mmCIF file of N, CA, C and O in Angstrom:
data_model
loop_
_atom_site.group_PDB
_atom_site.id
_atom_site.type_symbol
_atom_site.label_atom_id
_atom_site.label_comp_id
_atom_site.label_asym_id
_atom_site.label_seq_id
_atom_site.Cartn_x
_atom_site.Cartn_y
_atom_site.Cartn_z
ATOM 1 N N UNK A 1 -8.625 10.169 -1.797
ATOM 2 C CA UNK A 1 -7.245 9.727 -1.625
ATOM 3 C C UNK A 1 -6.643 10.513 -0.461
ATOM 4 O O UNK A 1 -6.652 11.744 -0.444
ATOM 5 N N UNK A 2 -6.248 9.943 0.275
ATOM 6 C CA UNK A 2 -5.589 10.365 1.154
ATOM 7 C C UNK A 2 -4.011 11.385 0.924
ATOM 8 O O UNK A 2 -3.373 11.669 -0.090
ATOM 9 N N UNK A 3 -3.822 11.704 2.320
ATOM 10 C CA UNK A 3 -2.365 12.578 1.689
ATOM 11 C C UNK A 3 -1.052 11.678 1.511
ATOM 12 O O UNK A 3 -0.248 11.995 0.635
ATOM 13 N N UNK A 4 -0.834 10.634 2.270
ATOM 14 C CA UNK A 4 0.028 9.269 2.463
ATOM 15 C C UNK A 4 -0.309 9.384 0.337
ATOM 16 O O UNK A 4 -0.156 10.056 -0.683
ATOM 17 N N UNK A 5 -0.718 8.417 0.794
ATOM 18 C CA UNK A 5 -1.048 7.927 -0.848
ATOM 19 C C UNK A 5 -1.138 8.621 -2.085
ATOM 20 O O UNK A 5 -1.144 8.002 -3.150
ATOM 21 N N UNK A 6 -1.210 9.869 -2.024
ATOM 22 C CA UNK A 6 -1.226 11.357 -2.853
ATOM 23 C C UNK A 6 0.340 11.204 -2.792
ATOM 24 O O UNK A 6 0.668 10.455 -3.713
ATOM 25 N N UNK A 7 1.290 11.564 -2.165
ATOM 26 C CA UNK A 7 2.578 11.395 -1.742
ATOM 27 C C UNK A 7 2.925 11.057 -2.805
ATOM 28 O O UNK A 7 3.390 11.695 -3.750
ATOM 29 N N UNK A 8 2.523 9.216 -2.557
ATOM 30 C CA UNK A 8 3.316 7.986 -3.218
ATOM 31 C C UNK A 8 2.982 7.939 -4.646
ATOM 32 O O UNK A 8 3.406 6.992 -5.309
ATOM 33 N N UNK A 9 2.302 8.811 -5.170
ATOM 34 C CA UNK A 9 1.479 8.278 -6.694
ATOM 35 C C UNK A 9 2.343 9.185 -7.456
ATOM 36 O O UNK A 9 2.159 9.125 -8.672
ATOM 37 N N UNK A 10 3.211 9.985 -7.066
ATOM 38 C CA UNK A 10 4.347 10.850 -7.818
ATOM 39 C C UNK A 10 5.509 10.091 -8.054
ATOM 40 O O UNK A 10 5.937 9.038 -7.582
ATOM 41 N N UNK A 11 5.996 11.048 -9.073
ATOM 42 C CA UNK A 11 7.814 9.811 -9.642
ATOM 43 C C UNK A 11 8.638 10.649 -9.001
ATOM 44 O O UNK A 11 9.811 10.578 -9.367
ATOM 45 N N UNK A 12 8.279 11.763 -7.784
ATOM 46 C CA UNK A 12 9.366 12.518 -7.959
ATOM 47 C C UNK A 12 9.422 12.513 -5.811
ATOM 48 O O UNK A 12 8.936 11.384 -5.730
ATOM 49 N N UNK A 13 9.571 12.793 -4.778
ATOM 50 C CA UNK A 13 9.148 13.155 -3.290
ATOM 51 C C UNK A 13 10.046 14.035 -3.524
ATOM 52 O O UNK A 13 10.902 14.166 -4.398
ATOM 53 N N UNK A 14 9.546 14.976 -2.078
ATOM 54 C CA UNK A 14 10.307 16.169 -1.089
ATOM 55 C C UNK A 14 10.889 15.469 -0.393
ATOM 56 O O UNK A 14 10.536 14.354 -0.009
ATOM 57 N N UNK A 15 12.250 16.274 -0.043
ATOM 58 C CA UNK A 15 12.826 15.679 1.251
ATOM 59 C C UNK A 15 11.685 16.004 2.185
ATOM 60 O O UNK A 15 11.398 14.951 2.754
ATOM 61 N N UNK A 16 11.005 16.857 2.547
ATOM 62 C CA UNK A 16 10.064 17.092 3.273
ATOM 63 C C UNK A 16 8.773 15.658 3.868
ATOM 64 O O UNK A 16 8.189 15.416 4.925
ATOM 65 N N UNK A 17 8.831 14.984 2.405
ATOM 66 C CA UNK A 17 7.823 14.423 2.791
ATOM 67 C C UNK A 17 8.661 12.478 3.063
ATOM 68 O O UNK A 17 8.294 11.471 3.669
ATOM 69 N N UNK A 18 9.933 12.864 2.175
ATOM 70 C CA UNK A 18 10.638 11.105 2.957
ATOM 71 C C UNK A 18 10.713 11.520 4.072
ATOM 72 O O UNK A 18 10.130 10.695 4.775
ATOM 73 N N UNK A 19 11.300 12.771 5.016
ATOM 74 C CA UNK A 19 11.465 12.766 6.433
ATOM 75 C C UNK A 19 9.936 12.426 7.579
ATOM 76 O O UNK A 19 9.893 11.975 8.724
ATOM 77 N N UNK A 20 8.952 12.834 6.734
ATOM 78 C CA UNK A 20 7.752 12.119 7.169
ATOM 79 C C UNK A 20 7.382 11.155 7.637
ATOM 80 O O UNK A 20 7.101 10.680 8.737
ATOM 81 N N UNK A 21 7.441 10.711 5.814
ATOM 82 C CA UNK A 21 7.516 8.898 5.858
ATOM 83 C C UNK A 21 8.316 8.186 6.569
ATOM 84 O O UNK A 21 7.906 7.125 7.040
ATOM 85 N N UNK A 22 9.381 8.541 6.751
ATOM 86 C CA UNK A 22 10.538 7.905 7.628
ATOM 87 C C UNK A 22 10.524 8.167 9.372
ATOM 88 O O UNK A 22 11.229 7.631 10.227
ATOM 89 N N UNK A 23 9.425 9.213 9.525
ATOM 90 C CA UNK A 23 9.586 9.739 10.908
ATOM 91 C C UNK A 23 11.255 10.059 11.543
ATOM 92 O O UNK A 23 11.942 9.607 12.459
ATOM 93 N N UNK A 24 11.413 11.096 10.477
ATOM 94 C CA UNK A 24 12.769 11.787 11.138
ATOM 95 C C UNK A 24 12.605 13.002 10.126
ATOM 96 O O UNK A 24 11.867 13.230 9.167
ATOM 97 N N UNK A 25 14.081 13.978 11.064
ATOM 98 C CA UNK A 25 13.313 15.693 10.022
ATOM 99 C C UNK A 25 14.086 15.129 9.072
ATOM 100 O O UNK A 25 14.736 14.110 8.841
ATOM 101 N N UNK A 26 13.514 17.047 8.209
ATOM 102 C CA UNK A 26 14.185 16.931 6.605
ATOM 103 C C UNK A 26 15.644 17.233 6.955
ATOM 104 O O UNK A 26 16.237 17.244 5.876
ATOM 105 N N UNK A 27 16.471 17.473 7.906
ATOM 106 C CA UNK A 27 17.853 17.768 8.082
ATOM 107 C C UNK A 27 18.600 16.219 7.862
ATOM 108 O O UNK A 27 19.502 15.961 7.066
ATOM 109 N N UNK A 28 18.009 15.395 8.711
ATOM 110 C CA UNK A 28 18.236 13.979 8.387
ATOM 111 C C UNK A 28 18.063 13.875 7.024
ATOM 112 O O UNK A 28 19.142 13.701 6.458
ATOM 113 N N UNK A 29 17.075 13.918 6.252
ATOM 114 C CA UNK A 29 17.319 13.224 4.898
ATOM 115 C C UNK A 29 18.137 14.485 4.296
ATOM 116 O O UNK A 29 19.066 14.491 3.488
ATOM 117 N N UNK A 30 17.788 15.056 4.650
ATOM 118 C CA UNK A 30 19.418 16.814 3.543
ATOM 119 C C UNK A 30 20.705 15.637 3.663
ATOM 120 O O UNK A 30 21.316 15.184 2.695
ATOM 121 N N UNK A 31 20.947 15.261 5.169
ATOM 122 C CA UNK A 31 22.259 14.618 5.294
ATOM 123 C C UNK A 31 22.252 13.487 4.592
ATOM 124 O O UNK A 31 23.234 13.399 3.855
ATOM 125 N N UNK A 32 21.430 12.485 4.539
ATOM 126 C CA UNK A 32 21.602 11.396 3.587
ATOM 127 C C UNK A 32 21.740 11.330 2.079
ATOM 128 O O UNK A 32 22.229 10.448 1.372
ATOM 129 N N UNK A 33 21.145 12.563 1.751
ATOM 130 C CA UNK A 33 21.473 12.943 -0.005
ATOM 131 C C UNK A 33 22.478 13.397 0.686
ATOM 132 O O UNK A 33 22.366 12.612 1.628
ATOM 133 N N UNK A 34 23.190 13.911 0.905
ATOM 134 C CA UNK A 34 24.876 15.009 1.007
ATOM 135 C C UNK A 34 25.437 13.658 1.082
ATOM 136 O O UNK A 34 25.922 13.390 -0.017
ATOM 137 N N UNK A 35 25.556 12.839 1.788
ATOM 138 C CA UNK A 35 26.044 11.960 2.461
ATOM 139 C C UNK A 35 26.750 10.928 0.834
ATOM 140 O O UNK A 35 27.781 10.316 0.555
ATOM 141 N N UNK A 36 25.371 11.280 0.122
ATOM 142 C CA UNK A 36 25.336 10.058 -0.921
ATOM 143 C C UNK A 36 24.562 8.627 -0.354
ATOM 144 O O UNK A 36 24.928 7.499 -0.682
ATOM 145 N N UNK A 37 23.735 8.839 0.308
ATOM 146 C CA UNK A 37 22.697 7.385 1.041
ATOM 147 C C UNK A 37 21.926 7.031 0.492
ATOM 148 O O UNK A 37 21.494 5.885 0.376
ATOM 149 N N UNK A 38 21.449 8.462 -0.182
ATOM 150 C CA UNK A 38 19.928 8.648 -0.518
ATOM 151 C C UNK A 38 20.142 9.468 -2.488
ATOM 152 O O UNK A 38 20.314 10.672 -2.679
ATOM 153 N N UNK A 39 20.079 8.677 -3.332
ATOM 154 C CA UNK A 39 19.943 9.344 -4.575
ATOM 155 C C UNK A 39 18.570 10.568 -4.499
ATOM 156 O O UNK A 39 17.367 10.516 -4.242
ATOM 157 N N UNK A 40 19.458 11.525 -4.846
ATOM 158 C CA UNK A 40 18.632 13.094 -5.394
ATOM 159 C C UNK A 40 18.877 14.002 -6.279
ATOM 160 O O UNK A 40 19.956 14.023 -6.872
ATOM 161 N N UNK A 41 18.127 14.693 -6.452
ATOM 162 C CA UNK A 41 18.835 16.149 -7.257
ATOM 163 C C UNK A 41 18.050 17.189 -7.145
ATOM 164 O O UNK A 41 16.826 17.087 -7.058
ATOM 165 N N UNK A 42 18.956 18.754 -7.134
ATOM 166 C CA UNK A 42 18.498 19.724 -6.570
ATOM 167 C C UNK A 42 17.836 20.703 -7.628
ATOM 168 O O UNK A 42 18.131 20.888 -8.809
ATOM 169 N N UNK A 43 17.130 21.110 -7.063
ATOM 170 C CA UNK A 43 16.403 22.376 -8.153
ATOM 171 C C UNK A 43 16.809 23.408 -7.955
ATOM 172 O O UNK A 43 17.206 23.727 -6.834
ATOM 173 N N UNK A 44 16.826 24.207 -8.963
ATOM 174 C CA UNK A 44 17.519 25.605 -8.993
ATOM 175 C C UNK A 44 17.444 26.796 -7.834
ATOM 176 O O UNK A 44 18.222 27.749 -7.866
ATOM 177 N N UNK A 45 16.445 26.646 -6.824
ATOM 178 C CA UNK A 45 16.407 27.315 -5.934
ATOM 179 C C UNK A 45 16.838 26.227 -5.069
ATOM 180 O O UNK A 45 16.300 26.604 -4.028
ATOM 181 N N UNK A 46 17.439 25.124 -4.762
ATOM 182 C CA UNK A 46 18.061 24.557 -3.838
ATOM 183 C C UNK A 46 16.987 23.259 -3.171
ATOM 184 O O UNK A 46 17.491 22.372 -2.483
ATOM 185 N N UNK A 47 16.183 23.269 -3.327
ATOM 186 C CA UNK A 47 15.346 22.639 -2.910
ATOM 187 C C UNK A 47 15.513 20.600 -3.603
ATOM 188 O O UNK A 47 15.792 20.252 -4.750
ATOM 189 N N UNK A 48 15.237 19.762 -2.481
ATOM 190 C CA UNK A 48 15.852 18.674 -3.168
ATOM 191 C C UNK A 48 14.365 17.512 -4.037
ATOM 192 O O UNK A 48 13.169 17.576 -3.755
ATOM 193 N N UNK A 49 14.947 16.684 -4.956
ATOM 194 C CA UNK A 49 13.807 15.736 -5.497
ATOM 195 C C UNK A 49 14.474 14.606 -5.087
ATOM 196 O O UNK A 49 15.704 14.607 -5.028
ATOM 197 N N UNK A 50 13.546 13.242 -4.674
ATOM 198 C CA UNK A 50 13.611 12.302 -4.583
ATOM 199 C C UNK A 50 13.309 11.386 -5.380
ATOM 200 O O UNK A 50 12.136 11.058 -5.206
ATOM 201 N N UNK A 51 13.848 10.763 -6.243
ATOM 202 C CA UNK A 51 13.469 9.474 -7.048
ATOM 203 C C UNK A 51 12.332 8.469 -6.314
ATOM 204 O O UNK A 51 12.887 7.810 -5.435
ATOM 205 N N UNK A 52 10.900 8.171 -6.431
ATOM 206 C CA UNK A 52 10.181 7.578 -5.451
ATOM 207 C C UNK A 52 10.955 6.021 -5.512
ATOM 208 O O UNK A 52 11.507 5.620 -4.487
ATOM 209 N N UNK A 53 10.967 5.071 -6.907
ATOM 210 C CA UNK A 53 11.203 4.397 -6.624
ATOM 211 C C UNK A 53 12.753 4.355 -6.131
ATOM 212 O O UNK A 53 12.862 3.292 -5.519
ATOM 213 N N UNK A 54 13.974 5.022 -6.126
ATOM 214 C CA UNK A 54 15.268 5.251 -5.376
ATOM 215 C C UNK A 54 14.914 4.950 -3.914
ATOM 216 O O UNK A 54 15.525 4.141 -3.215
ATOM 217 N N UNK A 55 13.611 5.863 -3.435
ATOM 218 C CA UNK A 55 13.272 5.999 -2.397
ATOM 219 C C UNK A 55 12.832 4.312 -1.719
ATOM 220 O O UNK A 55 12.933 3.941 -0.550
ATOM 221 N N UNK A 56 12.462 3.727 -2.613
ATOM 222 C CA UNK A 56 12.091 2.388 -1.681
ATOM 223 C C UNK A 56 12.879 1.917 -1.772
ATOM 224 O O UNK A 56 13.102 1.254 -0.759
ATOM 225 N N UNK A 57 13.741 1.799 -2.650
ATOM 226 C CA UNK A 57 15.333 1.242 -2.741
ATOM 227 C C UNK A 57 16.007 1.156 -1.236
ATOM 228 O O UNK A 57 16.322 0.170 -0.569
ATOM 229 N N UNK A 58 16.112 2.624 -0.946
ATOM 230 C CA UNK A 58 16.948 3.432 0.072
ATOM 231 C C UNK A 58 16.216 2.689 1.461
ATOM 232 O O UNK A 58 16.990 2.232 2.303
ATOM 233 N N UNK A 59 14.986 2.591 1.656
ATOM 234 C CA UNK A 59 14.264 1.829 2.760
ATOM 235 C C UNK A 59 14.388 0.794 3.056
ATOM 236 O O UNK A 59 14.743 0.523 4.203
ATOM 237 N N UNK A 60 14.076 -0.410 1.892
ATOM 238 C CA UNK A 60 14.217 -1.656 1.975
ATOM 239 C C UNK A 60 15.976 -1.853 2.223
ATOM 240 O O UNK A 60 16.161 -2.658 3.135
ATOM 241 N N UNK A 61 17.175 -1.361 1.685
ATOM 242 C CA UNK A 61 18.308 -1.511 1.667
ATOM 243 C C UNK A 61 18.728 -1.429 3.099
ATOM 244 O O UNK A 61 19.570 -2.222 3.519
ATOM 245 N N UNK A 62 18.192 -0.512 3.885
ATOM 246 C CA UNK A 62 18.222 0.345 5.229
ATOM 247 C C UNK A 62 17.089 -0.899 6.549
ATOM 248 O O UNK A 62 17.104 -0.555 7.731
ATOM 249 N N UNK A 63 16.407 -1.949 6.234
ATOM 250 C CA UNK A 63 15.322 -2.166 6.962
ATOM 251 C C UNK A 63 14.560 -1.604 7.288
ATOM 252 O O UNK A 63 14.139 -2.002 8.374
ATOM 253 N N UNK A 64 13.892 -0.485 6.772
ATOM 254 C CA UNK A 64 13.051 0.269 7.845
ATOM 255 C C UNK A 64 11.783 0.237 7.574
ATOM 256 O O UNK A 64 11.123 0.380 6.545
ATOM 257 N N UNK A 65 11.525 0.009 8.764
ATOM 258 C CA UNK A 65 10.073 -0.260 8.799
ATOM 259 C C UNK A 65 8.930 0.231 7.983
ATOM 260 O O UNK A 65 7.976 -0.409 7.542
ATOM 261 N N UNK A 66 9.247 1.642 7.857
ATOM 262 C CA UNK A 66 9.066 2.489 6.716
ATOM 263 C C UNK A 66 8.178 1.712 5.375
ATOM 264 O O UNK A 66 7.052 1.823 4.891
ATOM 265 N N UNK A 67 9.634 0.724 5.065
ATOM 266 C CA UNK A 67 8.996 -0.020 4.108
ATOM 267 C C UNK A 67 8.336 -0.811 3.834
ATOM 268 O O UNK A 67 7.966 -0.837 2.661
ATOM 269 N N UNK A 68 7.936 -1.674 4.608
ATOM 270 C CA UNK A 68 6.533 -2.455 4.973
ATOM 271 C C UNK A 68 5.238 -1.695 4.435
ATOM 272 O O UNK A 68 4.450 -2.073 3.567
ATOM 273 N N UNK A 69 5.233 -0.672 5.089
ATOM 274 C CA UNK A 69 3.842 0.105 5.412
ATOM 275 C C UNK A 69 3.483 1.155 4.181
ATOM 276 O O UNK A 69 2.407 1.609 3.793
ATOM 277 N N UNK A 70 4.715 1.328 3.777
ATOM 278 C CA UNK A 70 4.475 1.913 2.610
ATOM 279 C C UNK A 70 4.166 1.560 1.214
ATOM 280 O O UNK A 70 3.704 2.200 0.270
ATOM 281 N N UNK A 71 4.635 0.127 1.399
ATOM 282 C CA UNK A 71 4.303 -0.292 -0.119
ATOM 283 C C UNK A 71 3.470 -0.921 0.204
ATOM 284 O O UNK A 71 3.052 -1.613 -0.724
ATOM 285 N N UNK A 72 2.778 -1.109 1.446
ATOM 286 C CA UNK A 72 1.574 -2.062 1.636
ATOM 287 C C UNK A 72 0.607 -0.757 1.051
ATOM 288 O O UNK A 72 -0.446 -1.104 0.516
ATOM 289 N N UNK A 73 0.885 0.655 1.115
ATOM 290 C CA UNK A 73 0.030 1.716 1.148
ATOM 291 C C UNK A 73 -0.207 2.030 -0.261
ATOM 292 O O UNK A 73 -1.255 2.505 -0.698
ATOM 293 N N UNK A 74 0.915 1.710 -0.998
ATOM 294 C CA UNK A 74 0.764 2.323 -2.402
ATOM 295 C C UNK A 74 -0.039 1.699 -3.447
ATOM 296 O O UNK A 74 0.110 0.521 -3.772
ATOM 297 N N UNK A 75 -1.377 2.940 -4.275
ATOM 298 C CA UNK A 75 -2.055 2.027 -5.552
ATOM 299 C C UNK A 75 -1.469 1.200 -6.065
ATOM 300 O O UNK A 75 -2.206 0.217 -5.983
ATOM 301 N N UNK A 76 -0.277 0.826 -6.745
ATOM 302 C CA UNK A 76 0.088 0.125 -7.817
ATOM 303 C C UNK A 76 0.941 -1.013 -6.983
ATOM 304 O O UNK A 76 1.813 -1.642 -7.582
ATOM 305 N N UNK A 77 0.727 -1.215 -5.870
ATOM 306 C CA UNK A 77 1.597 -2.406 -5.031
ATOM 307 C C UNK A 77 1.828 -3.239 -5.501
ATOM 308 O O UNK A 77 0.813 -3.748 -5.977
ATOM 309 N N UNK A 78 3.170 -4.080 -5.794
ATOM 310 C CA UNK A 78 3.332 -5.395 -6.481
ATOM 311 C C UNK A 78 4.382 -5.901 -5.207
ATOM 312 O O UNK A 78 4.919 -5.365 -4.238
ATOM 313 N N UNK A 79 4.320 -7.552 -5.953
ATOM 314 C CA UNK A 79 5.290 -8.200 -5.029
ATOM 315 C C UNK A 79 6.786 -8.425 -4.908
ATOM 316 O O UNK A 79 7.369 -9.204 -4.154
ATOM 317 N N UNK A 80 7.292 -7.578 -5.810
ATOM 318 C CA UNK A 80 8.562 -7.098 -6.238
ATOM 319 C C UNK A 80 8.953 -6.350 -5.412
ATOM 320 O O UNK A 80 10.170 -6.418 -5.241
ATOM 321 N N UNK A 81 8.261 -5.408 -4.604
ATOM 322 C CA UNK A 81 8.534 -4.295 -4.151
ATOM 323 C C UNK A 81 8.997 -4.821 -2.557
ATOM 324 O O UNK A 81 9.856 -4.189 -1.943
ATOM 325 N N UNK A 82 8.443 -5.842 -2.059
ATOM 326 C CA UNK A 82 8.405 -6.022 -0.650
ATOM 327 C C UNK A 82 9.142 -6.787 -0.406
ATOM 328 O O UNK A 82 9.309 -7.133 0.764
#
């Protein structure tokens, strides 16, 4: 399994790793949870979680290309998602 797909098989992402997926930094997605764009919540040392499926929510809602490629990428792909 790749690291893409390792990623996606969790209920939970890093901002670290949507700024990836999205090809923009994690300051960009910090601002979109602050913002309220992007549903999250923080862990006790500050660090943020991403809802995965929130996360395709937030893509597809947004157009981004992002989302194409990603749910074309993920094990459990359905046609709901795209």
């Amino acid at each position: 399994m790749n690291m893409e797909n390792k990623d996606l098989s969790v209920e939970y992402i890093t901002s670290g790793i949507a700024a990836r997926l999205c090809g923009v930094s994690k300051v960009t997605v910090i601002r979109w949870i602050e913002d309220g764009h992007l549903r999250a919540f923080k862990l006790p040392k500050g660090h943020y979680r991403i809802d995965r499926d929130g996360f395709y929510r937030f893509l597809a809602e947004h157009s981004s290309p992002a989302f194409k490629e990603i749910s074309n990428k993920e094990p459990n792909n359905t046609e709901s998602r795209k």
